CSV table of N, CA and C in Angstrom, one decimal:
chain,number,residue,atom,x,y,z
L,1,MET,N,-27.5,-29.1,21.0
L,1,MET,CA,-27.6,-27.6,20.9
L,1,MET,C,-27.7,-27.4,19.3
L,2,ASP,N,-28.6,-26.6,19.0
L,2,ASP,CA,-28.7,-26.4,17.5
L,2,ASP,C,-27.9,-25.2,17.1
L,3,CYS,N,-27.9,-24.9,15.8
L,3,CYS,CA,-27.0,-23.9,15.2
L,3,CYS,C,-27.3,-22.5,15.7
L,4,GLN,N,-28.6,-22.2,15.9
L,4,GLN,CA,-29.0,-20.9,16.4
L,4,GLN,C,-28.6,-20.6,17.8
L,5,GLN,N,-28.7,-21.6,18.7
L,5,GLN,CA,-28.2,-21.3,20.0
L,5,GLN,C,-26.6,-21.2,20.1
L,6,ILE,N,-26.0,-21.9,19.3
L,6,ILE,CA,-24.5,-21.8,19.2
L,6,ILE,C,-24.1,-20.4,18.8
L,7,ALA,N,-24.8,-19.9,17.7
L,7,ALA,CA,-24.5,-18.6,17.2
L,7,ALA,C,-24.7,-17.5,18.2
L,8,LYS,N,-25.8,-17.7,19.0
L,8,LYS,CA,-26.1,-16.7,20.1
L,8,LYS,C,-25.0,-16.7,21.2
L,9,THR,N,-24.5,-17.8,21.5
L,9,THR,CA,-23.5,-17.8,22.6
L,9,THR,C,-22.1,-17.5,22.2
L,10,VAL,N,-21.8,-17.7,20.8
L,10,VAL,CA,-20.5,-17.3,20.4
L,10,VAL,C,-20.5,-15.8,20.0
L,11,GLY,N,-19.7,-15.0,20.6
L,11,GLY,CA,-19.8,-13.5,20.4
L,11,GLY,C,-18.9,-13.0,19.2
L,12,TRP,N,-17.7,-12.8,19.6
L,12,TRP,CA,-16.8,-12.1,18.7
L,12,TRP,C,-15.5,-12.9,18.6
L,13,LEU,N,-14.9,-13.0,17.4
L,13,LEU,CA,-13.7,-13.7,17.2
L,13,LEU,C,-13.7,-15.1,17.8
L,14,GLY,N,-14.8,-15.7,17.7
L,14,GLY,CA,-15.0,-17.0,18.2
L,14,GLY,C,-15.0,-17.3,19.7
L,15,GLU,N,-15.1,-16.2,20.4
L,15,GLU,CA,-15.2,-16.3,21.9
L,15,GLU,C,-16.7,-16.0,22.4
L,16,THR,N,-17.0,-16.5,23.5
L,16,THR,CA,-18.3,-16.2,24.1
L,16,THR,C,-18.4,-14.8,24.7
L,17,TRP,N,-19.6,-14.3,24.8
L,17,TRP,CA,-19.8,-13.0,25.3
L,17,TRP,C,-19.3,-12.9,26.8
L,18,GLY,N,-19.4,-14.0,27.5
L,18,GLY,CA,-18.9,-14.0,28.9
L,18,GLY,C,-17.4,-13.8,29.0
L,19,PHE,N,-16.7,-14.4,28.0
L,19,PHE,CA,-15.2,-14.2,28.0
L,19,PHE,C,-14.9,-12.7,27.8
L,20,TRP,N,-15.6,-12.1,26.8
L,20,TRP,CA,-15.3,-10.7,26.6
L,20,TRP,C,-15.7,-9.8,27.7
L,21,ILE,N,-16.7,-10.1,28.4
L,21,ILE,CA,-17.1,-9.2,29.5
L,21,ILE,C,-16.1,-9.4,30.7
L,22,GLN,N,-15.7,-10.6,30.9
L,22,GLN,CA,-14.7,-10.9,31.9
L,22,GLN,C,-13.3,-10.2,31.6
L,23,THR,N,-12.9,-10.3,30.3
L,23,THR,CA,-11.7,-9.7,29.9
L,23,THR,C,-11.8,-8.2,30.0
L,24,GLY,N,-12.9,-7.6,29.6
L,24,GLY,CA,-13.1,-6.1,29.7
L,24,GLY,C,-13.1,-5.7,31.2
L,25,ALA,N,-13.7,-6.4,32.1
L,25,ALA,CA,-13.6,-6.1,33.5
L,25,ALA,C,-12.3,-6.1,34.0
L,26,PHE,N,-11.5,-7.1,33.6
L,26,PHE,CA,-10.1,-7.2,34.0
L,26,PHE,C,-9.2,-6.0,33.5
L,27,LEU,N,-9.4,-5.7,32.3
L,27,LEU,CA,-8.7,-4.5,31.7
L,27,LEU,C,-9.0,-3.2,32.4
L,28,ILE,N,-10.3,-3.0,32.7
L,28,ILE,CA,-10.7,-1.8,33.4
L,28,ILE,C,-10.2,-1.8,34.8
L,29,SER,N,-10.2,-2.9,35.5
L,29,SER,CA,-9.5,-3.0,36.8
L,29,SER,C,-8.1,-2.7,36.8
L,30,ALA,N,-7.4,-3.2,35.8
L,30,ALA,CA,-5.9,-2.9,35.6
L,30,ALA,C,-5.7,-1.5,35.4
L,31,LEU,N,-6.4,-0.8,34.5
L,31,LEU,CA,-6.3,0.6,34.2
L,31,LEU,C,-6.6,1.4,35.5
L,32,ALA,N,-7.6,1.0,36.2
L,32,ALA,CA,-7.9,1.8,37.5
L,32,ALA,C,-6.8,1.6,38.5
L,33,GLY,N,-6.2,0.4,38.5
L,33,GLY,CA,-5.0,0.3,39.5
L,33,GLY,C,-3.9,1.1,39.1
L,34,VAL,N,-3.6,1.2,37.8
L,34,VAL,CA,-2.5,2.0,37.3
L,34,VAL,C,-2.7,3.5,37.7
L,35,ALA,N,-4.0,3.9,37.5
L,35,ALA,CA,-4.4,5.3,37.8
L,35,ALA,C,-4.3,5.6,39.3
L,36,VAL,N,-4.7,4.7,40.1
L,36,VAL,CA,-4.5,4.8,41.6
L,36,VAL,C,-3.1,4.9,42.0
L,37,ILE,N,-2.2,4.1,41.4
L,37,ILE,CA,-0.8,4.1,41.7
L,37,ILE,C,-0.2,5.4,41.3
L,38,TYR,N,-0.6,5.9,40.1
L,38,TYR,CA,0.0,7.3,39.7
L,38,TYR,C,-0.5,8.4,40.6
L,39,TYR,N,-1.8,8.4,40.9
L,39,TYR,CA,-2.4,9.4,41.8
L,39,TYR,C,-1.7,9.4,43.2
L,40,ASN,N,-1.5,8.2,43.7
L,40,ASN,CA,-0.9,8.1,45.1
L,40,ASN,C,0.6,8.5,45.0
L,41,GLY,N,1.3,8.2,44.0
L,41,GLY,CA,2.6,8.8,43.8
L,41,GLY,C,2.7,10.3,43.7
L,42,LYS,N,1.8,10.8,43.0
L,42,LYS,CA,1.7,12.3,42.9
L,42,LYS,C,1.3,12.9,44.3
L,43,GLN,N,0.4,12.3,45.0
L,43,GLN,CA,0.0,12.7,46.4
L,43,GLN,C,1.2,12.6,47.3
L,44,GLY,N,1.9,11.5,47.2
L,44,GLY,CA,3.1,11.2,48.0
L,44,GLY,C,4.1,12.3,47.8
L,45,ARG,N,4.4,12.7,46.6
L,45,ARG,CA,5.4,13.7,46.4
L,45,ARG,C,5.0,15.1,47.0
L,46,THR,N,3.7,15.3,46.8
L,46,THR,CA,3.1,16.6,47.4
L,46,THR,C,3.2,16.6,48.9
L,47,LYS,N,2.9,15.5,49.5
L,47,LYS,CA,2.9,15.4,51.0
L,47,LYS,C,4.3,15.5,51.4
L,48,ALA,N,5.3,14.8,50.8
L,48,ALA,CA,6.6,14.9,51.1
L,48,ALA,C,7.2,16.4,51.1
L,49,LEU,N,6.8,17.1,50.1
L,49,LEU,CA,7.2,18.5,49.9
L,49,LEU,C,6.6,19.3,51.0
L,50,ILE,N,5.3,19.1,51.3
L,50,ILE,CA,4.7,19.9,52.4
L,50,ILE,C,5.3,19.6,53.7
L,51,ASP,N,5.6,18.4,54.0
L,51,ASP,CA,6.2,18.0,55.3
L,51,ASP,C,7.7,18.7,55.4
L,52,LEU,N,8.3,18.6,54.2
L,52,LEU,CA,9.7,19.2,54.2
L,52,LEU,C,9.6,20.8,54.5
L,53,ILE,N,8.6,21.5,53.9
L,53,ILE,CA,8.5,22.9,54.0
L,53,ILE,C,8.1,23.3,55.5
L,54,ILE,N,7.2,22.4,56.0
L,54,ILE,CA,6.9,22.6,57.4
L,54,ILE,C,8.1,22.5,58.3
L,55,GLN,N,8.9,21.5,58.1
L,55,GLN,CA,10.1,21.2,58.9
L,55,GLN,C,11.0,22.4,58.7
L,56,GLN,N,11.2,22.9,57.5
L,56,GLN,CA,12.1,24.1,57.2
L,56,GLN,C,11.6,25.3,58.0
L,57,LYS,N,10.3,25.5,58.0
L,57,LYS,CA,9.8,26.7,58.7
L,57,LYS,C,9.9,26.6,60.2
L,58,THR,N,10.1,25.5,60.7
L,58,THR,CA,10.3,25.3,62.2
L,58,THR,C,11.8,25.1,62.6
L,59,ASP,N,12.6,25.0,61.7
L,59,ASP,CA,14.1,24.8,62.0
L,59,ASP,C,14.7,26.2,62.1
L,60,HIS,N,14.9,26.6,63.4
L,60,HIS,CA,15.4,27.9,63.7
L,60,HIS,C,16.8,28.2,63.2
L,61,LYS,N,17.6,27.1,63.3
L,61,LYS,CA,19.0,27.3,62.8
L,61,LYS,C,19.0,27.6,61.3
L,62,LEU,N,18.2,26.9,60.6
L,62,LEU,CA,18.0,27.1,59.1
L,62,LEU,C,17.5,28.5,58.8
L,63,LEU,N,16.5,28.9,59.6
L,63,LEU,CA,15.9,30.2,59.3
L,63,LEU,C,16.9,31.3,59.6
L,64,GLU,N,17.7,31.2,60.7
L,64,GLU,CA,18.7,32.2,61.0
L,64,GLU,C,19.8,32.2,59.9
L,65,ALA,N,20.2,31.0,59.4
L,65,ALA,CA,21.2,30.9,58.4
L,65,ALA,C,20.7,31.6,57.1
L,66,THR,N,19.4,31.3,56.7
L,66,THR,CA,18.8,31.9,55.5
L,66,THR,C,18.8,33.4,55.6
L,67,GLN,N,18.4,33.8,56.8
L,67,GLN,CA,18.3,35.3,57.0
L,67,GLN,C,19.7,36.0,56.8
L,68,MET,N,20.8,35.2,57.4
L,68,MET,CA,22.1,35.8,57.2
L,68,MET,C,22.5,35.8,55.8
L,69,VAL,N,22.2,34.8,55.1
L,69,VAL,CA,22.6,34.7,53.6
L,69,VAL,C,21.9,35.8,52.9
L,70,PHE,N,20.7,36.1,53.1
L,70,PHE,CA,19.9,37.1,52.4
L,70,PHE,C,20.5,38.5,52.8
L,71,ARG,N,20.9,38.6,54.1
L,71,ARG,CA,21.4,39.9,54.6
L,71,ARG,C,22.8,40.2,53.9
L,72,LEU,N,23.6,39.2,53.8
L,72,LEU,CA,24.8,39.3,53.2
L,72,LEU,C,24.7,39.7,51.7
L,73,HIS,N,23.7,39.1,51.1
L,73,HIS,CA,23.4,39.4,49.6
L,73,HIS,C,22.9,40.8,49.5
L,74,ARG,N,22.0,41.3,50.4
L,74,ARG,CA,21.5,42.6,50.3
L,74,ARG,C,22.6,43.7,50.5
L,75,ASN,N,23.5,43.3,51.3
L,75,ASN,CA,24.7,44.3,51.6
L,75,ASN,C,25.8,44.1,50.6
L,76,ASN,N,25.6,43.3,49.5
L,76,ASN,CA,26.6,43.0,48.5
L,76,ASN,C,28.0,42.5,49.0
L,77,ILE,N,27.9,41.6,50.0
L,77,ILE,CA,29.1,41.0,50.6
L,77,ILE,C,29.5,39.9,49.6
L,78,GLN,N,30.7,39.7,49.3
L,78,GLN,CA,31.3,38.7,48.4
L,78,GLN,C,31.3,37.4,49.2
L,79,PHE,N,30.5,36.4,48.9
L,79,PHE,CA,30.5,35.1,49.6
L,79,PHE,C,31.8,34.4,49.5
L,80,SER,N,32.5,34.6,48.4
L,80,SER,CA,33.7,33.8,48.1
L,80,SER,C,34.8,34.1,49.2
L,81,ARG,N,34.7,35.1,49.9
L,81,ARG,CA,35.7,35.4,50.9
L,81,ARG,C,35.5,34.5,52.1
L,82,TYR,N,34.4,33.8,52.2
L,82,TYR,CA,34.2,32.8,53.3
L,82,TYR,C,34.6,31.4,52.9
L,83,VAL,N,35.1,31.2,51.8
L,83,VAL,CA,35.5,29.9,51.3
L,83,VAL,C,36.7,29.2,52.1
L,84,PRO,N,37.8,30.0,52.3
L,84,PRO,CA,39.0,29.3,52.9
L,84,PRO,C,38.6,28.6,54.2
L,85,SER,N,39.1,27.4,54.3
L,85,SER,CA,38.8,26.7,55.5
L,85,SER,C,39.7,27.1,56.7
L,86,ASN,N,40.6,28.1,56.5
L,86,ASN,CA,41.4,28.5,57.6
L,86,ASN,C,41.0,29.8,58.1
L,87,LEU,N,39.7,30.1,58.1
L,87,LEU,CA,39.1,31.3,58.7
L,87,LEU,C,39.3,31.2,60.2
L,88,THR,N,39.6,32.4,60.8
L,88,THR,CA,39.9,32.4,62.2
L,88,THR,C,38.9,33.0,63.1
L,89,ALA,N,38.3,34.1,62.6
L,89,ALA,CA,37.3,34.8,63.3
L,89,ALA,C,36.0,34.0,63.5
L,90,ASP,N,35.5,34.0,64.7
L,90,ASP,CA,34.2,33.2,64.9
L,90,ASP,C,33.1,33.6,64.1
L,91,GLU,N,33.0,34.9,63.8
L,91,GLU,CA,31.9,35.4,63.0
L,91,GLU,C,32.1,35.0,61.6
L,92,GLU,N,33.3,34.9,61.0
L,92,GLU,CA,33.5,34.5,59.7
L,92,GLU,C,33.2,33.0,59.6
L,93,ILE,N,33.6,32.2,60.5
L,93,ILE,CA,33.3,30.7,60.6
L,93,ILE,C,31.8,30.5,60.6
L,94,ALA,N,31.1,31.2,61.5
L,94,ALA,CA,29.7,31.1,61.6
L,94,ALA,C,28.9,31.5,60.2
L,95,THR,N,29.5,32.5,59.6
L,95,THR,CA,28.9,32.9,58.3
L,95,THR,C,29.2,31.8,57.3
L,96,ARG,N,30.4,31.3,57.3
L,96,ARG,CA,30.6,30.2,56.3
L,96,ARG,C,29.7,29.0,56.5
L,97,GLU,N,29.6,28.6,57.8
L,97,GLU,CA,28.7,27.5,58.1
L,97,GLU,C,27.2,27.8,57.7
L,98,ALA,N,26.8,29.1,57.9
L,98,ALA,CA,25.4,29.5,57.5
L,98,ALA,C,25.2,29.3,55.9
L,99,ILE,N,26.2,29.8,55.2
L,99,ILE,CA,26.2,29.7,53.7
L,99,ILE,C,26.0,28.2,53.3
L,100,ILE,N,26.9,27.3,53.9
L,100,ILE,CA,26.9,26.0,53.6
L,100,ILE,C,25.6,25.3,54.0
L,101,MET,N,25.1,25.7,55.2
L,101,MET,CA,23.8,25.1,55.6
L,101,MET,C,22.7,25.4,54.6
L,102,VAL,N,22.6,26.6,54.2
L,102,VAL,CA,21.5,27.0,53.2
L,102,VAL,C,21.8,26.3,51.9
L,103,LEU,N,23.0,26.3,51.4
L,103,LEU,CA,23.3,25.6,50.2
L,103,LEU,C,23.0,24.1,50.2
L,104,ASN,N,23.3,23.5,51.4
L,104,ASN,CA,23.1,22.0,51.5
L,104,ASN,C,21.6,21.8,51.6
L,105,ASN,N,20.8,22.6,52.2
L,105,ASN,CA,19.4,22.5,52.2
L,105,ASN,C,18.8,22.6,50.8
L,106,HIS,N,19.2,23.6,50.0
L,106,HIS,CA,18.7,23.7,48.7
L,106,HIS,C,19.1,22.6,47.7
L,107,GLU,N,20.4,22.2,48.0
L,107,GLU,CA,20.9,21.0,47.2
L,107,GLU,C,20.1,19.8,47.4
L,108,PHE,N,19.7,19.5,48.7
L,108,PHE,CA,18.9,18.3,49.1
L,108,PHE,C,17.6,18.4,48.3
L,109,ILE,N,16.9,19.6,48.3
L,109,ILE,CA,15.7,19.7,47.7
L,109,ILE,C,15.8,19.6,46.2
L,110,ALA,N,16.8,20.2,45.6
L,110,ALA,CA,17.0,20.1,44.2
L,110,ALA,C,17.3,18.7,43.7
L,111,LEU,N,18.0,17.9,44.5
L,111,LEU,CA,18.2,16.5,44.2
L,111,LEU,C,16.9,15.7,44.3
L,112,GLY,N,16.1,16.1,45.4
L,112,GLY,CA,14.7,15.4,45.5
L,112,GLY,C,13.8,15.8,44.3
L,113,ILE,N,13.9,16.9,43.9
L,113,ILE,CA,13.0,17.3,42.7
L,113,ILE,C,13.5,16.5,41.5
L,114,ARG,N,14.9,16.5,41.3
L,114,ARG,CA,15.4,15.8,40.1
L,114,ARG,C,15.1,14.3,40.2
L,115,GLN,N,15.0,13.7,41.3
L,115,GLN,CA,14.8,12.3,41.5
L,115,GLN,C,13.2,12.0,41.5
L,116,GLY,N,12.4,13.0,41.6
L,116,GLY,CA,11.0,12.8,41.6
L,116,GLY,C,10.4,12.6,42.9
L,117,ALA,N,11.2,12.9,44.0
L,117,ALA,CA,10.7,12.7,45.4
L,117,ALA,C,9.8,13.9,45.7
L,118,PHE,N,10.1,15.0,45.2
L,118,PHE,CA,9.3,16.2,45.5
L,118,PHE,C,8.6,16.7,44.3
L,119,ASP,N,7.5,17.5,44.4
L,119,ASP,CA,6.7,18.0,43.3
L,119,ASP,C,7.4,19.4,42.9
L,120,GLU,N,8.0,19.4,41.8
L,120,GLU,CA,8.7,20.6,41.3
L,120,GLU,C,7.8,21.7,41.1
L,121,LYS,N,6.6,21.4,40.5
L,121,LYS,CA,5.7,22.5,40.1
L,121,LYS,C,5.3,23.4,41.4
L,122,ILE,N,5.0,22.6,42.5
L,122,ILE,CA,4.5,23.3,43.7
L,122,ILE,C,5.7,24.1,44.3
L,123,TYR,N,6.8,23.4,44.4
L,123,TYR,CA,8.0,24.0,45.1
L,123,TYR,C,8.4,25.3,44.2
L,124,LYS,N,8.4,25.2,42.9
L,124,LYS,CA,8.8,26.3,42.1
L,124,LYS,C,7.9,27.5,42.3
L,125,ARG,N,6.5,27.2,42.4
L,125,ARG,CA,5.6,28.3,42.7
L,125,ARG,C,5.8,29.0,44.1
L,126,MET,N,6.3,28.2,45.0
L,126,MET,CA,6.5,28.7,46.4
L,126,MET,C,7.8,29.4,46.6
L,127,GLN,N,8.9,28.8,45.9
L,127,GLN,CA,10.2,29.2,46.3
L,127,GLN,C,11.1,29.6,45.2
L,128,CYS,N,10.6,29.8,44.0
L,128,CYS,CA,11.4,30.2,42.8
L,128,CYS,C,12.3,31.3,43.1
L,129,SER,N,11.8,32.5,43.5
L,129,SER,CA,12.6,33.6,43.8
L,129,SER,C,13.7,33.4,44.8
L,130,ASN,N,13.3,32.7,45.9
L,130,ASN,CA,14.3,32.4,47.0
L,130,ASN,C,15.4,31.6,46.5
L,131,VAL,N,15.1,30.5,45.7
L,131,VAL,CA,16.2,29.7,45.2
L,131,VAL,C,17.1,30.4,44.2
L,132,LEU,N,16.5,31.3,43.4
L,132,LEU,CA,17.3,32.1,42.4
L,132,LEU,C,18.1,33.1,43.2
L,133,LYS,N,17.6,33.7,44.2
L,133,LYS,CA,18.4,34.6,45.0
L,133,LYS,C,19.5,33.9,45.7
L,134,VAL,N,19.3,32.8,46.3
L,134,VAL,CA,20.4,32.1,47.0
L,134,VAL,C,21.5,31.7,46.0
L,135,TRP,N,21.1,31.2,44.9
L,135,TRP,CA,22.0,30.7,43.9
L,135,TRP,C,22.8,31.9,43.3
L,136,ASP,N,22.2,33.0,43.0
L,136,ASP,CA,22.9,34.2,42.5
L,136,ASP,C,23.9,34.7,43.6
L,137,ALA,N,23.4,34.7,44.9
L,137,ALA,CA,24.3,35.2,45.9
L,137,ALA,C,25.5,34.3,46.2
L,138,ALA,N,25.3,33.0,46.1
L,138,ALA,CA,26.3,32.0,46.5
L,138,ALA,C,27.1,31.4,45.3
L,139,ARG,N,26.8,31.9,44.1
L,139,ARG,CA,27.4,31.3,43.0
L,139,ARG,C,28.9,31.4,43.0
L,140,GLY,N,29.5,32.6,43.5
L,140,GLY,CA,31.0,32.8,43.6
L,140,GLY,C,31.5,31.8,44.6
L,141,PHE,N,30.8,31.7,45.7
L,141,PHE,CA,31.2,30.8,46.8
L,141,PHE,C,31.4,29.4,46.3
L,142,VAL,N,30.4,28.9,45.5
L,142,VAL,CA,30.3,27.6,45.0
L,142,VAL,C,31.5,27.4,44.0
L,143,HIS,N,31.7,28.3,43.1
L,143,HIS,CA,32.7,28.1,42.1
L,143,HIS,C,34.1,28.2,42.8
L,144,GLU,N,34.3,28.9,43.8
L,144,GLU,CA,35.5,29.0,44.6
L,144,GLU,C,35.8,27.6,45.3
L,145,VAL,N,34.7,27.1,45.9
L,145,VAL,CA,34.9,25.7,46.6
L,145,VAL,C,35.2,24.7,45.6
L,146,ARG,N,34.6,24.7,44.5
L,146,ARG,CA,34.9,23.8,43.4
L,146,ARG,C,36.3,23.9,42.9
L,147,ARG,N,36.8,25.1,42.7
L,147,ARG,CA,38.2,25.3,42.2
L,147,ARG,C,39.1,24.8,43.3
L,148,MET,N,38.9,25.1,44.6
L,148,MET,CA,39.8,24.7,45.6
L,148,MET,C,39.9,23.3,45.9
L,149,GLU,N,38.7,22.6,45.8
L,149,GLU,CA,38.5,21.2,46.0
L,149,GLU,C,38.8,20.4,44.8
L,150,LYS,N,38.8,21.1,43.6
L,150,LYS,CA,39.1,20.4,42.3
L,150,LYS,C,37.9,19.3,42.1
L,151,LYS,N,36.7,19.8,42.4
L,151,LYS,CA,35.5,18.9,42.1
L,151,LYS,C,34.4,19.8,41.6
L,152,ASP,N,34.0,19.5,40.4
L,152,ASP,CA,33.0,20.3,39.7
L,152,ASP,C,31.5,19.9,40.1
L,153,THR,N,31.4,18.9,41.0
L,153,THR,CA,30.1,18.3,41.3
L,153,THR,C,29.5,19.0,42.6
L,154,PHE,N,30.3,19.8,43.3
L,154,PHE,CA,29.7,20.4,44.5
L,154,PHE,C,28.6,21.3,44.1
L,155,PHE,N,27.5,21.1,44.8
L,155,PHE,CA,26.3,21.9,44.6
L,155,PHE,C,25.8,22.0,43.1
L,156,GLN,N,26.0,20.9,42.4
L,156,GLN,CA,25.6,20.9,41.0
L,156,GLN,C,24.1,20.8,40.8
L,157,GLU,N,23.4,20.2,41.8
L,157,GLU,CA,21.9,20.1,41.6
L,157,GLU,C,21.2,21.4,41.8
L,158,ILE,N,21.6,22.3,42.7
L,158,ILE,CA,21.0,23.6,42.9
L,158,ILE,C,21.3,24.4,41.7
L,159,GLU,N,22.6,24.3,41.2
L,159,GLU,CA,23.0,25.1,40.0
L,159,GLU,C,22.1,24.7,38.8
L,160,GLN,N,21.9,23.5,38.6
L,160,GLN,CA,21.1,23.0,37.4
L,160,GLN,C,19.6,23.5,37.6
L,161,LEU,N,19.1,23.3,38.8
L,161,LEU,CA,17.7,23.8,39.1
L,161,LEU,C,17.6,25.2,38.9
L,162,ALA,N,18.5,26.0,39.4
L,162,ALA,CA,18.4,27.5,39.4
L,162,ALA,C,18.5,28.0,37.9
L,163,GLU,N,19.5,27.4,37.2
L,163,GLU,CA,19.6,27.7,35.7
L,163,GLU,C,18.3,27.4,34.9
L,164,ARG,N,17.7,26.3,35.2
L,164,ARG,CA,16.5,25.9,34.5
L,164,ARG,C,15.4,26.8,34.9
L,165,TRP,N,15.3,27.1,36.1
L,165,TRP,CA,14.1,28.0,36.6
L,165,TRP,C,14.4,29.4,36.0
L,166,LYS,N,15.6,29.8,35.9
L,166,LYS,CA,15.9,31.2,35.4
L,166,LYS,C,15.4,31.3,34.0
L,167,LYS,N,15.6,30.2,33.2
L,167,LYS,CA,15.1,30.2,31.8
L,167,LYS,C,13.6,30.3,31.7
L,168,SER,N,12.9,29.6,32.6
L,168,SER,CA,11.4,29.7,32.7
L,168,SER,C,10.9,30.0,34.0
L,169,PRO,N,10.9,31.3,34.4
L,169,PRO,CA,10.5,31.7,35.7
L,169,PRO,C,9.0,31.6,35.9
L,170,VAL,N,8.6,31.6,37.1
L,170,VAL,CA,7.1,31.5,37.4
L,170,VAL,C,6.4,32.7,36.9
L,171,THR,N,5.3,32.5,36.2
L,171,THR,CA,4.5,33.6,35.6
L,171,THR,C,3.3,33.8,36.5
L,172,PRO,N,2.8,35.0,36.6
L,172,PRO,CA,1.6,35.3,37.5
L,172,PRO,C,0.4,34.7,36.8
L,173,ASP,N,-0.5,34.3,37.7
L,173,ASP,CA,-1.8,33.7,37.2
L,173,ASP,C,-2.6,34.9,36.6
L,174,LYS,N,-3.4,34.6,35.6
L,174,LYS,CA,-4.2,35.7,35.0
L,174,LYS,C,-5.6,35.4,35.2
């Protein structure tokens, strides 16, 4: 092999053009793989959120509990009166259970958002006002439960989510 042929086969930094083409193809494949994984993760979060919302819309007990919570809030009923565990009237017990069911549902979603299991942007656009309404209505209830149980962690996820959303509410599209 003469010097001219060797110079043609050696490309850049002492390697052949074939080496660089192969390396470039490998890097492009790796980047495409990362992009696919990212996209699938985003799609998975969106799908999980949609599945959850569909399930919520078909859960009659949750729908009734949510309606009760909103009705209590509209009528300016103090939720904290339903905190004591020694309630005797069936209606008071049912109201307490409804408040806890709604709070637990929102706490689950808030934790899922914080952990990245659900897409916060989509959920915020769909449910921001409802989450803020529930938190504003049940704040006294939650603080009273925390005081009685001596645990500041009860319903902390929904509190953090609501406070964050309150600082930057959903803005209308223009």
